[in-house]
């Protein structure tokens, strides 16, 4: 991470210090995105105030107790299971997130009143999560990435879009849901999307969503302003491709949970979705339905060889397409867009289910591939040389189990396991039920490697030696079995739990949750763990990392009440054709 520009005085949003006006350019010629000069409640989003500041929007909801259901889920039943609620976060002075306050008892009391004397994990987690809440003009709009008083804030004092997803889900899933913070977050980030985004002299696409934002307080004008990063300040200057997709997924989760369709149906929200989708569905030189990406454009936001067609983005892309398809209205070009979405989903799911899938028999097929096959009859379509299969895959691949590999592009298959992509493939039903079962089998068969002592490995295996040098560019933060390079991330627990429940294997998640509970609170809720089995707290890991806390809460709330899964998962779409995985005709052994 690194967020070093001079408009970031490393004071939290609540700092009563004079905020500098963001400069257009810093000394190095990097252009930062600045808030438009007009007032926040400007014409560009007139309805925003009405959306975010009125309690009436949620007051009308009838309250209903949650019911438990057994999986598999169905859309029809899901409607009646979701909660409507009357609870909302109470606006309070912007005191949260101030690092100086970290050790003080909780000072913000929400609708579900927490008692600081409670010592259970859950209470402690809620307390920490609530402390990380960021306020803007008196409204909760997100959560800080981390609240570690012992480390330099860097950009961990910002609200990251991807990091907020588990926080938002936690507030949606709690027994008395608190959807207001989610709604405010969605509206605020949509507003940020509308800014002009420039890096040097280059203007980014209209639909790009920020990686993160922060609130600055100008004491002279008595005004709070937002500042956002669209990748222009991030390590490697890469735009976050995942942000827009997560935004759509969270909008659908909010709608599913609250049954408040007025938000997603607002013309501004509809436009925001269309802008995101236009970035991905436009015609170009593509020969694949997958999305071409730069390294570092997702959770793994540093050079790690995830350029090309990384599974995390492809699975998220598919999930966002499905979520948007449910929320888009036919008016104003929506119908035409829905048709494009349908076509893309069919092509994308075929491509990923066929070419990214690896199990024992498919590995055997690839091992025996012929190369240099021309014309449409080619079986080895991407001309992958079997010599390029790394040795470890042969040992790693069990007879029972399979997974979507990390990346597929011409003459290149990245055989590494990536947890996020595989779990999202299950949640979105990109994985067929058979594939979902095989992924669960793999987790069981390779427990030591993929779960270890501290869940969960972000990817496997680590890049070492020469490979580490050429693939990461000698990144000292991503040394073997650390951080993005085979490190273990507790946040991933929520994704694993959701995927396990959806595939009917909750016991796998339960085991992982128990492992996390043995250490995470004692260790101060670290961002990540290092080592082959995740035994050591990460060498540069933040403590009190918000998504480690929220991820645990979401996992717990789903395992205790599986109906919470309906907020985030999508059931199988029968209209999307399944590919037939047949044995290769170029089988030569
Ligand atoms: C690190 C992670 C990134 C996360 C950010 C804030 O940069 O790689 O995924 O969003 O920290 O927690």
Coordinates of C-alpha atoms and ligand atoms in Angstrom, one line a residue:
X1 CA 0.0 0.0 0.0
X2 CA 1.1 3.5 -0.3
X3 CA -0.8 6.7 -0.6
X4 CA 1.6 9.5 -0.5
X5 CA 0.4 12.8 -1.7
X6 CA 0.4 16.0 0.2
X7 CA -3.3 16.3 0.6
X8 CA -3.4 13.4 2.9
X9 CA -2.4 14.8 6.3
X10 CA -3.1 11.4 7.8
X11 CA -5.8 12.8 10.0
X12 CA -9.0 11.0 10.1
X13 CA -12.2 12.5 8.7
X14 CA -13.0 13.8 12.2
X15 CA -9.8 15.7 12.7
X16 CA -10.6 19.3 13.6
X17 CA -7.7 20.4 11.5
X18 CA -7.9 22.7 8.6
X19 CA -8.1 20.5 5.5
X20 CA -6.1 21.7 2.5
X21 CA -7.9 22.1 -0.7
X22 CA -6.9 19.2 -2.8
X23 CA -4.4 20.3 -5.4
X24 CA -5.0 19.4 -9.0
X25 CA -1.4 18.2 -9.5
X26 CA 1.3 17.3 -7.2
X27 CA 5.0 17.9 -7.7
X28 CA 5.4 14.7 -9.7
X29 CA 2.7 15.6 -12.1
X30 CA 0.2 13.1 -10.8
X31 CA -3.3 14.4 -11.0
X32 CA -5.6 13.7 -8.1
X33 CA -9.3 13.6 -8.4
X34 CA -10.9 16.4 -6.5
X35 CA -14.4 17.1 -5.4
X36 CA -16.3 19.3 -7.8
X37 CA -16.4 22.9 -6.6
X38 CA -20.2 22.9 -6.3
X39 CA -21.8 21.9 -3.1
X40 CA -22.3 18.2 -2.3
X41 CA -26.1 18.5 -2.8
X42 CA -25.6 19.9 -6.2
X43 CA -27.7 19.5 -9.3
X44 CA -25.5 16.6 -10.4
X45 CA -27.3 14.5 -7.9
X46 CA -30.2 16.4 -6.6
X47 CA -32.0 13.6 -5.0
X48 CA -29.0 12.6 -2.9
X49 CA -30.1 14.5 0.1
X50 CA -33.5 13.1 0.1
X51 CA -32.0 9.6 -0.2
X52 CA -29.5 9.7 2.5
X53 CA -30.6 12.0 5.1
X54 CA -34.2 11.1 5.8
X55 CA -35.1 8.5 8.3
X56 CA -38.5 8.4 6.7
X57 CA -37.1 6.2 3.9
X58 CA -36.6 3.3 6.3
X59 CA -39.3 4.2 8.8
X60 CA -42.0 2.7 6.7
X61 CA -40.5 -0.8 6.8
X62 CA -42.5 -3.4 8.7
X63 CA -40.3 -5.5 11.0
X64 CA -40.4 -9.2 10.7
X65 CA -38.3 -11.8 12.5
X66 CA -35.8 -13.9 10.5
X67 CA -36.6 -17.5 9.8
X68 CA -34.1 -20.2 9.3
X69 CA -34.1 -22.2 6.1
X70 CA -32.2 -25.1 4.7
X71 CA -30.3 -24.7 1.5
X72 CA -30.6 -24.9 -1.5
X73 CA -32.3 -21.6 -1.8
X74 CA -35.0 -20.4 -4.1
X75 CA -35.7 -16.9 -5.2
X76 CA -39.4 -17.3 -4.4
X77 CA -38.9 -18.3 -0.9
X78 CA -36.1 -15.9 -0.4
X79 CA -38.4 -12.9 -0.7
X80 CA -40.4 -13.9 2.3
X81 CA -37.3 -14.6 4.3
X82 CA -35.6 -11.2 4.0
X83 CA -36.0 -8.6 6.7
X84 CA -37.5 -5.3 6.5
X85 CA -36.6 -3.2 9.4
X86 CA -37.0 0.0 11.2
X87 CA -33.5 0.3 12.6
X88 CA -31.0 2.8 11.3
X89 CA -27.7 4.0 12.4
X90 CA -28.0 7.1 14.5
X91 CA -26.2 10.1 13.2
X92 CA -23.6 11.3 15.6
X93 CA -20.7 13.7 15.6
X94 CA -17.9 12.6 13.5
X95 CA -15.8 11.1 16.3
X96 CA -15.2 7.6 15.0
X97 CA -12.1 6.5 13.3
X98 CA -9.9 8.9 15.1
X99 CA -6.8 6.9 16.0
X100 CA -6.5 8.8 19.3
X101 CA -9.8 7.3 20.4
X102 CA -8.9 3.7 19.7
X103 CA -8.3 2.6 23.2
X104 CA -11.2 4.6 24.6
X105 CA -14.5 2.7 25.4
X106 CA -16.9 2.7 22.6
X107 CA -18.4 6.1 22.1
X108 CA -20.9 5.5 19.5
X109 CA -24.0 3.6 20.3
X110 CA -26.1 2.2 17.5
X111 CA -29.6 0.9 17.3
X112 CA -28.7 -2.5 18.7
X113 CA -26.9 -1.0 21.8
X114 CA -23.7 -2.7 22.7
X115 CA -22.3 -2.9 26.2
X116 CA -18.5 -2.5 26.4
X117 CA -18.4 -4.9 29.3
X118 CA -19.5 -7.7 27.1
X119 CA -16.5 -9.8 26.3
X120 CA -17.6 -12.4 23.9
X121 CA -16.0 -12.4 20.5
X122 CA -19.1 -11.2 18.8
X123 CA -19.5 -8.3 21.1
X124 CA -15.8 -7.4 20.7
X125 CA -16.1 -7.7 17.0
X126 CA -19.2 -5.5 16.8
X127 CA -17.5 -3.0 19.0
X128 CA -14.5 -2.7 16.8
X129 CA -16.5 -2.6 13.7
X130 CA -18.7 0.2 15.0
X131 CA -15.5 2.1 16.0
X132 CA -14.4 2.1 12.4
X133 CA -17.5 3.8 11.1
X134 CA -16.8 7.0 9.1
X135 CA -19.3 9.8 9.2
X136 CA -19.9 12.4 6.6
X137 CA -22.1 15.4 7.4
X138 CA -23.4 13.4 10.4
X139 CA -24.2 10.3 8.4
X140 CA -22.4 7.0 8.5
X141 CA -21.0 6.4 5.0
X142 CA -18.5 3.6 5.4
X143 CA -15.8 2.0 7.6
X144 CA -12.1 2.7 7.7
X145 CA -9.8 -0.1 6.4
X146 CA -8.0 -0.4 9.7
X147 CA -7.8 1.2 13.1
X148 CA -4.3 0.2 14.2
X149 CA -2.9 2.7 16.6
X150 CA 0.6 1.2 16.4
X151 CA 1.2 1.6 12.7
X152 CA 1.4 4.5 10.2
X153 CA -2.0 5.0 8.7
X154 CA -0.8 5.2 5.1
X155 CA -4.1 4.8 3.2
X156 CA -5.7 2.4 5.8
X157 CA -7.5 5.5 7.1
X158 CA -9.7 5.4 4.1
X159 CA -12.9 3.7 3.2
X160 CA -12.1 1.1 0.6
X161 CA -15.0 0.0 -1.6
X162 CA -14.0 -3.7 -1.6
X163 CA -13.2 -3.6 2.2
X164 CA -16.6 -2.1 2.9
X165 CA -18.5 -5.1 1.4
X166 CA -18.2 -7.4 4.5
X167 CA -18.9 -4.4 6.7
X168 CA -22.0 -3.6 4.7
X169 CA -23.1 -7.2 4.8
X170 CA -22.6 -7.4 8.5
X171 CA -24.9 -4.4 9.0
X172 CA -27.5 -6.0 6.7
X173 CA -27.3 -9.4 8.3
X174 CA -27.5 -8.4 12.0
X175 CA -30.6 -9.4 13.8
X176 CA -31.9 -5.9 13.7
X177 CA -30.4 -4.8 10.4
X178 CA -28.9 -1.3 10.0
X179 CA -29.2 -0.7 6.2
X180 CA -28.7 3.1 6.4
X181 CA -24.9 2.9 6.3
X182 CA -25.1 0.7 3.3
X183 CA -27.4 3.0 1.5
X184 CA -25.3 6.1 2.3
X185 CA -22.2 4.3 1.1
X186 CA -23.8 3.3 -2.2
X187 CA -25.1 6.8 -2.7
X188 CA -21.8 8.5 -1.8
X189 CA -19.7 6.2 -4.0
X190 CA -22.1 6.7 -6.8
X191 CA -21.6 10.5 -6.4
X192 CA -17.8 10.0 -6.5
X193 CA -18.2 8.0 -9.7
X194 CA -19.4 11.2 -11.3
X195 CA -16.2 13.0 -10.8
X196 CA -13.7 13.6 -13.6
X197 CA -10.9 11.1 -13.1
X198 CA -7.5 11.9 -14.4
X199 CA -4.1 10.5 -14.0
X200 CA -1.5 12.8 -15.6
X201 CA -3.2 13.9 -18.8
X202 CA -5.3 10.8 -19.2
X203 CA -9.0 10.7 -18.3
X204 CA -10.4 7.4 -17.0
X205 CA -13.6 5.9 -18.1
X206 CA -16.8 7.5 -16.8
X207 CA -18.0 4.4 -15.0
X208 CA -14.9 3.8 -12.9
X209 CA -15.6 3.5 -9.2
X210 CA -13.1 4.7 -6.6
X211 CA -10.8 2.2 -4.9
X212 CA -11.2 4.3 -1.7
X213 CA -12.3 7.6 -0.3
X214 CA -11.8 9.7 2.8
X215 CA -13.5 12.6 4.6
X216 CA -11.5 15.7 5.2
X217 CA -12.6 18.4 7.6
X218 CA -12.0 22.0 6.9
X219 CA -12.4 23.8 10.2
X220 CA -12.2 27.3 8.7
X221 CA -15.1 26.7 6.4
X222 CA -16.7 24.3 8.9
X223 CA -17.1 21.9 6.0
X224 CA -16.3 18.3 5.4
X225 CA -15.2 17.3 1.9
X226 CA -14.6 14.0 0.3
X227 CA -11.5 12.9 -1.5
X228 CA -11.3 9.8 -3.6
X229 CA -8.7 7.6 -5.2
X230 CA -9.4 5.9 -8.5
X231 CA -6.0 4.3 -8.7
X232 CA -4.1 7.5 -9.3
X233 CA -2.6 7.3 -5.9
X234 CA -2.4 3.6 -5.5
X235 CA 0.7 1.5 -5.8
X236 CA 1.2 0.9 -9.5
X237 CA -1.4 3.4 -10.5
X238 CA -4.0 0.7 -11.3
X239 CA -7.7 1.4 -11.4
X240 CA -9.7 -1.0 -9.2
X241 CA -11.7 -3.1 -11.7
X242 CA -13.4 -4.9 -8.8
X243 CA -14.9 -1.7 -7.1
X244 CA -17.7 -1.2 -9.6
X245 CA -18.6 -4.9 -9.5
X246 CA -18.7 -5.0 -5.7
X247 CA -20.8 -1.8 -5.8
X248 CA -23.4 -3.5 -8.0
X249 CA -23.3 -6.7 -5.8
X250 CA -23.8 -4.6 -2.6
X251 CA -26.7 -2.7 -4.2
X252 CA -28.4 -5.9 -4.9
X253 CA -27.7 -7.2 -1.4
X254 CA -29.2 -4.0 0.0
X255 CA -32.3 -4.4 -2.1
X256 CA -32.6 -8.1 -1.3
X257 CA -32.4 -7.5 2.4
X258 CA -34.6 -4.4 2.7
X259 CA -36.9 -4.9 -0.2
X260 CA -36.4 -1.3 -0.7
X261 CA -36.5 -1.2 -4.5
X262 CA -36.7 2.6 -4.6
X263 CA -33.0 2.9 -4.3
X264 CA -31.9 0.6 -7.1
X265 CA -34.7 2.0 -9.3
X266 CA -33.6 5.6 -9.0
X267 CA -32.5 6.9 -12.4
X268 CA -29.1 7.9 -10.8
X269 CA -28.5 4.3 -9.6
X270 CA -29.6 2.9 -12.9
X271 CA -27.2 5.2 -14.7
X272 CA -24.4 4.3 -12.3
X273 CA -24.9 0.6 -13.1
X274 CA -25.0 1.3 -16.8
X275 CA -21.8 3.2 -16.8
X276 CA -20.0 0.4 -15.0
X277 CA -21.4 -2.2 -17.4
X278 CA -20.6 0.0 -20.4
X279 CA -16.9 -0.2 -19.4
X280 CA -17.0 -4.0 -19.7
X281 CA -19.5 -4.7 -22.4
X282 CA -18.2 -2.4 -25.1
X283 CA -17.1 -3.9 -28.4
X284 CA -13.3 -4.2 -29.0
X285 CA -10.7 -6.6 -30.2
X286 CA -11.6 -9.3 -27.7
X287 CA -11.8 -12.8 -28.8
X288 CA -12.8 -14.0 -25.3
X289 CA -15.8 -13.0 -23.2
X290 CA -13.5 -12.6 -20.2
X291 CA -12.3 -9.1 -19.2
X292 CA -8.7 -8.1 -19.9
X293 CA -7.1 -6.6 -16.8
X294 CA -3.9 -5.1 -15.6
X295 CA -2.0 -6.6 -12.7
X296 CA -3.1 -5.3 -9.3
X297 CA -6.6 -4.3 -10.2
X298 CA -8.4 -6.2 -7.4
X299 CA -7.9 -7.4 -3.8
X300 CA -4.4 -8.4 -4.9
X301 CA -3.5 -4.8 -5.6
X302 CA 0.2 -5.2 -6.3
X303 CA 2.1 -7.0 -9.1
X304 CA 1.5 -10.7 -8.6
X305 CA 1.1 -12.0 -12.1
X306 CA -2.7 -11.6 -12.0
X307 CA -2.8 -9.6 -15.3
X308 CA -4.7 -10.9 -18.2
X309 CA -7.9 -12.7 -17.3
X310 CA -7.7 -13.2 -13.5
X311 CA -10.4 -15.5 -12.1
X312 CA -11.3 -13.1 -9.3
X313 CA -12.4 -10.4 -11.8
X314 CA -14.1 -12.8 -14.1
X315 CA -16.2 -14.3 -11.4
X316 CA -17.0 -10.9 -10.0
X317 CA -17.9 -9.7 -13.5
X318 CA -20.3 -12.6 -13.9
X319 CA -21.8 -12.0 -10.5
X320 CA -22.2 -8.2 -11.2
X321 CA -23.9 -9.0 -14.5
X322 CA -26.4 -11.3 -12.8
X323 CA -27.1 -8.8 -10.1
X324 CA -27.5 -5.9 -12.5
X325 CA -29.8 -8.0 -14.7
X326 CA -32.1 -8.3 -11.7
X327 CA -32.1 -4.6 -11.0
X328 CA -32.0 -2.9 -14.4
X329 CA -35.2 -1.4 -15.7
X330 CA -36.0 -1.6 -19.4
X331 CA -36.3 2.2 -19.8
X332 CA -33.6 4.4 -21.2
X333 CA -31.6 1.8 -23.0
X334 CA -31.9 -0.7 -20.2
X335 CA -33.6 -3.3 -22.4
X336 CA -30.8 -3.3 -24.9
X337 CA -28.3 -3.5 -22.1
X338 CA -30.1 -6.5 -20.7
X339 CA -29.8 -8.3 -24.0
X340 CA -26.1 -7.6 -24.1
X341 CA -25.8 -8.9 -20.5
X342 CA -27.7 -12.1 -21.4
X343 CA -25.4 -12.8 -24.3
X344 CA -22.3 -12.1 -22.3
X345 CA -23.3 -14.2 -19.4
X346 CA -23.9 -17.2 -21.7
X347 CA -20.5 -16.8 -23.3
X348 CA -18.7 -16.0 -20.1
X349 CA -20.0 -18.9 -18.2
X350 CA -19.3 -21.3 -21.0
X351 CA -15.7 -20.0 -21.3
X352 CA -14.9 -20.1 -17.6
X353 CA -16.7 -23.4 -16.9
X354 CA -14.8 -25.0 -19.8
X355 CA -11.4 -23.4 -20.0
X356 CA -10.7 -22.4 -16.4
X357 CA -11.8 -25.7 -14.9
X358 CA -9.2 -28.1 -13.7
X359 CA -9.6 -31.4 -12.1
X360 CA -7.6 -34.6 -12.3
X361 CA -8.9 -35.7 -15.6
X362 CA -8.7 -32.3 -17.2
X363 CA -5.1 -32.0 -15.9
X364 CA -4.4 -35.3 -17.6
X365 CA -5.9 -34.0 -20.8
X366 CA -3.7 -30.9 -20.8
X367 CA -0.7 -32.9 -19.9
X368 CA -1.2 -34.8 -23.1
X369 CA -2.1 -31.8 -25.3
X370 CA -0.8 -31.5 -28.7
X371 CA 0.4 -28.1 -29.7
X372 CA 0.5 -26.0 -32.9
X373 CA -3.1 -26.9 -33.8
X374 CA -4.5 -24.5 -36.3
X375 CA -8.2 -23.9 -37.3
X376 CA -11.4 -24.2 -35.4
X377 CA -11.0 -27.9 -34.8
X378 CA -8.1 -27.3 -32.4
X379 CA -8.6 -28.9 -29.0
X380 CA -5.6 -27.1 -27.3
X381 CA -7.3 -23.8 -28.3
X382 CA -4.8 -21.5 -26.5
X383 CA -1.8 -23.5 -27.6
X384 CA -0.7 -24.3 -24.0
X385 CA 2.5 -26.2 -24.0
X386 CA 2.2 -29.1 -21.5
X387 CA 5.8 -28.4 -20.5
X388 CA 4.6 -25.2 -18.9
X389 CA 2.5 -27.1 -16.3
X390 CA 4.4 -26.6 -13.0
X391 CA 5.4 -29.7 -11.1
X392 CA 3.5 -28.8 -8.0
X393 CA 0.1 -29.1 -9.7
X394 CA 0.6 -32.8 -10.3
X395 CA 1.0 -33.4 -6.6
X396 CA -1.6 -30.9 -5.5
X397 CA -4.4 -32.2 -7.7
X398 CA -6.4 -34.9 -5.8
X399 CA -8.4 -37.6 -7.5
X400 CA -11.4 -36.1 -5.9
X401 CA -11.9 -32.3 -6.3
X402 CA -11.2 -29.5 -8.8
X403 CA -11.1 -25.7 -9.1
X404 CA -11.0 -22.8 -11.5
X405 CA -7.4 -21.9 -12.2
X406 CA -6.1 -18.4 -11.8
X407 CA -5.9 -17.2 -15.4
X408 CA -6.2 -18.5 -19.0
X409 CA -4.8 -16.6 -22.0
X410 CA -2.8 -17.5 -25.1
X411 CA -0.1 -20.1 -24.3
X412 CA -0.6 -19.4 -20.6
X413 CA -2.5 -21.1 -17.9
X414 CA -1.8 -19.8 -14.4
X415 CA -2.5 -23.0 -12.3
X416 CA -2.5 -21.2 -9.0
X417 CA -5.5 -21.5 -6.7
X418 CA -7.2 -18.2 -5.8
X419 CA -9.9 -18.4 -3.1
X420 CA -11.9 -15.2 -4.0
X421 CA -12.6 -16.2 -7.6
X422 CA -13.6 -19.8 -6.7
X423 CA -15.9 -18.7 -3.9
X424 CA -17.5 -16.0 -6.0
X425 CA -18.0 -18.5 -8.8
X426 CA -20.0 -20.6 -6.3
X427 CA -22.0 -17.7 -4.9
X428 CA -22.9 -16.5 -8.3
X429 CA -23.7 -20.0 -9.6
X430 CA -21.0 -19.5 -12.3
X431 CA -19.8 -22.9 -11.0
X432 CA -22.1 -25.7 -11.8
X433 CA -23.4 -27.6 -8.8
X434 CA -20.9 -30.4 -9.7
X435 CA -18.1 -27.9 -9.9
X436 CA -19.1 -26.3 -6.6
X437 CA -19.0 -29.8 -5.0
X438 CA -15.6 -30.5 -6.5
X439 CA -14.2 -27.2 -5.1
X440 CA -15.5 -28.2 -1.6
X441 CA -13.9 -31.6 -2.1
X442 CA -10.6 -29.9 -2.9
X443 CA -10.8 -27.8 0.2
X444 CA -11.2 -31.0 2.3
X445 CA -8.5 -32.9 0.4
X446 CA -6.0 -30.0 0.6
X447 CA -7.0 -28.6 4.0
X448 CA -3.4 -28.1 5.2
X449 CA -2.5 -26.2 2.1
X450 CA -5.6 -24.0 1.6
X451 CA -6.9 -23.5 5.1
X452 CA -3.9 -24.4 7.3
X453 CA -3.7 -23.2 10.9
X454 CA -5.2 -19.8 10.2
X455 CA -7.8 -19.5 7.4
X456 CA -7.5 -18.6 4.6
X457 CA -4.9 -18.8 1.9
X458 CA -5.5 -16.0 -0.6
X459 CA -3.7 -18.0 -3.3
X460 CA -1.6 -21.2 -3.5
X461 CA 1.2 -21.9 -3.8
X462 CA 3.6 -19.0 -3.1
X463 CA 6.0 -17.7 -5.8
X464 CA 9.6 -18.3 -4.7
X465 CA 13.1 -17.5 -5.8
X466 CA 13.5 -16.7 -9.5
X467 CA 9.7 -16.8 -10.1
X468 CA 9.1 -14.3 -7.3
X469 CA 11.8 -12.1 -8.8
X470 CA 10.3 -12.0 -12.3
X471 CA 6.6 -12.2 -11.5
X472 CA 6.5 -9.7 -8.6
X473 CA 9.4 -7.6 -9.6
X474 CA 11.2 -8.5 -6.4
X475 CA 8.4 -7.1 -4.2
X476 CA 9.6 -7.2 -0.6
X477 CA 6.1 -7.1 0.8
X478 CA 5.1 -10.1 -1.3
X479 CA 7.9 -12.5 -0.3
X480 CA 6.9 -16.2 -0.3
X481 CA 4.0 -17.2 2.0
X482 CA 3.4 -13.6 2.9
X483 CA 0.6 -11.0 2.1
X484 CA -0.6 -11.6 -1.4
X485 CA 1.9 -14.3 -2.1
X486 CA 0.5 -17.3 -0.3
X487 CA -0.5 -15.3 2.8
X488 CA -3.6 -16.1 4.9
X489 CA -6.4 -13.6 5.1
X490 CA -9.1 -13.9 7.8
X491 CA -11.5 -11.7 5.8
X492 CA -11.9 -14.5 3.3
X493 CA -13.8 -16.5 6.0
X494 CA -17.1 -14.9 5.0
X495 CA -16.6 -15.9 1.3
X496 CA -15.7 -19.4 2.3
X497 CA -18.7 -19.7 4.7
X498 CA -21.1 -18.4 2.1
X499 CA -19.7 -20.8 -0.5
X500 CA -19.8 -23.7 1.9
X501 CA -23.4 -23.1 2.9
X502 CA -24.5 -22.7 -0.7
X503 CA -22.9 -26.0 -1.6
X504 CA -24.4 -27.7 1.3
X505 CA -21.1 -28.2 3.2
X506 CA -21.4 -25.8 6.2
X507 CA -19.2 -28.1 8.3
X508 CA -16.2 -27.0 6.4
X509 CA -16.9 -23.4 7.3
X510 CA -17.5 -24.3 10.9
X511 CA -14.1 -25.9 11.2
X512 CA -12.5 -22.8 9.6
X513 CA -14.4 -20.5 11.9
X514 CA -13.3 -22.4 15.0
X515 CA -9.7 -22.0 13.9
X516 CA -10.1 -18.3 13.5
X517 CA -11.7 -18.0 16.9
X518 CA -8.7 -19.6 18.6
X519 CA -6.4 -16.8 17.7
X520 CA -7.8 -13.8 16.0
X521 CA -8.9 -11.7 19.0
X522 CA -5.7 -12.5 20.9
X523 CA -3.7 -11.4 17.9
X524 CA -5.6 -8.1 17.6
X525 CA -7.6 -8.9 14.4
X526 CA -4.7 -8.8 12.0
X527 CA -5.0 -8.1 8.3
X528 CA -3.2 -11.3 7.3
X529 CA -1.0 -14.1 8.5
X530 CA 2.3 -15.4 7.0
X531 CA 3.9 -18.8 6.6
X532 CA 3.0 -22.0 4.8
X533 CA 0.2 -22.8 7.3
X534 CA -0.5 -19.2 8.3
X535 CA 1.0 -19.6 11.7
X536 CA 2.6 -16.2 12.0
X537 CA 1.0 -12.7 12.2
X538 CA 1.9 -11.0 8.9
X539 CA 5.1 -9.1 8.9
X540 CA 3.5 -5.8 7.8
X541 CA -0.1 -6.7 8.8
X542 CA -2.3 -4.0 10.3
X543 CA -4.0 -4.8 13.6
X544 CA -7.7 -4.2 14.0
X545 CA -8.2 -4.6 10.2
X546 CA -11.8 -3.8 9.7
X547 CA -12.6 -6.5 7.1
X548 CA -11.0 -9.2 9.2
X549 CA -13.5 -8.2 11.9
X550 CA -16.5 -7.8 9.6
X551 CA -15.6 -11.0 7.7
X552 CA -15.7 -12.9 10.9
X553 CA -19.1 -11.4 11.9
X554 CA -20.6 -12.1 8.5
X555 CA -19.3 -15.7 8.6
X556 CA -20.8 -16.2 12.1
X557 CA -24.2 -14.7 11.2
X558 CA -24.5 -16.9 8.1
X559 CA -23.5 -20.1 9.9
X560 CA -25.9 -19.3 12.7
X561 CA -28.7 -18.2 10.4
X562 CA -28.2 -19.6 6.9
X563 CA -31.1 -17.5 5.5
X564 CA -28.6 -14.6 5.6
X565 CA -27.0 -16.3 2.6
X566 CA -29.9 -15.1 0.5
X567 CA -28.7 -11.6 0.8
X568 CA -25.5 -12.4 -1.1
X569 CA -25.9 -15.6 -3.1
X570 CA -27.6 -16.1 -6.5
X571 CA -29.3 -19.4 -7.3
X572 CA -28.5 -21.3 -10.5
X573 CA -29.8 -19.7 -13.7
X574 CA -31.3 -22.6 -15.6
X575 CA -31.2 -20.6 -18.9
X576 CA -27.4 -20.5 -18.9
X577 CA -26.3 -23.6 -20.8
X578 CA -23.8 -25.9 -19.1
X579 CA -20.8 -27.0 -21.2
X580 CA -20.2 -30.7 -21.7
X581 CA -16.8 -31.5 -20.4
X582 CA -15.7 -34.3 -22.6
X583 CA -12.4 -35.9 -22.9
X584 CA -10.0 -34.2 -25.3
X585 CA -9.9 -35.6 -28.8
X586 CA -6.3 -34.6 -28.9
X587 CA -5.6 -37.2 -26.2
X588 CA -2.4 -38.7 -27.4
X589 CA -1.2 -40.8 -24.5
Ligands
LIG1 C1 -4.3 -3.9 0.9 C2 -5.1 -5.0 0.2 C3 -6.3 -4.5 -0.5 C4 -7.2 -3.8 0.6 C5 -6.4 -2.7 1.2 C6 -7.2 -2.0 2.4 O1 -3.8 -3.0 -0.1 O2 -4.3 -5.6 -0.7 O3 -7.0 -5.5 -1.1 O4 -8.3 -3.3 -0.1 O5 -5.2 -3.2 1.8 O6 -7.4 -2.9 3.4

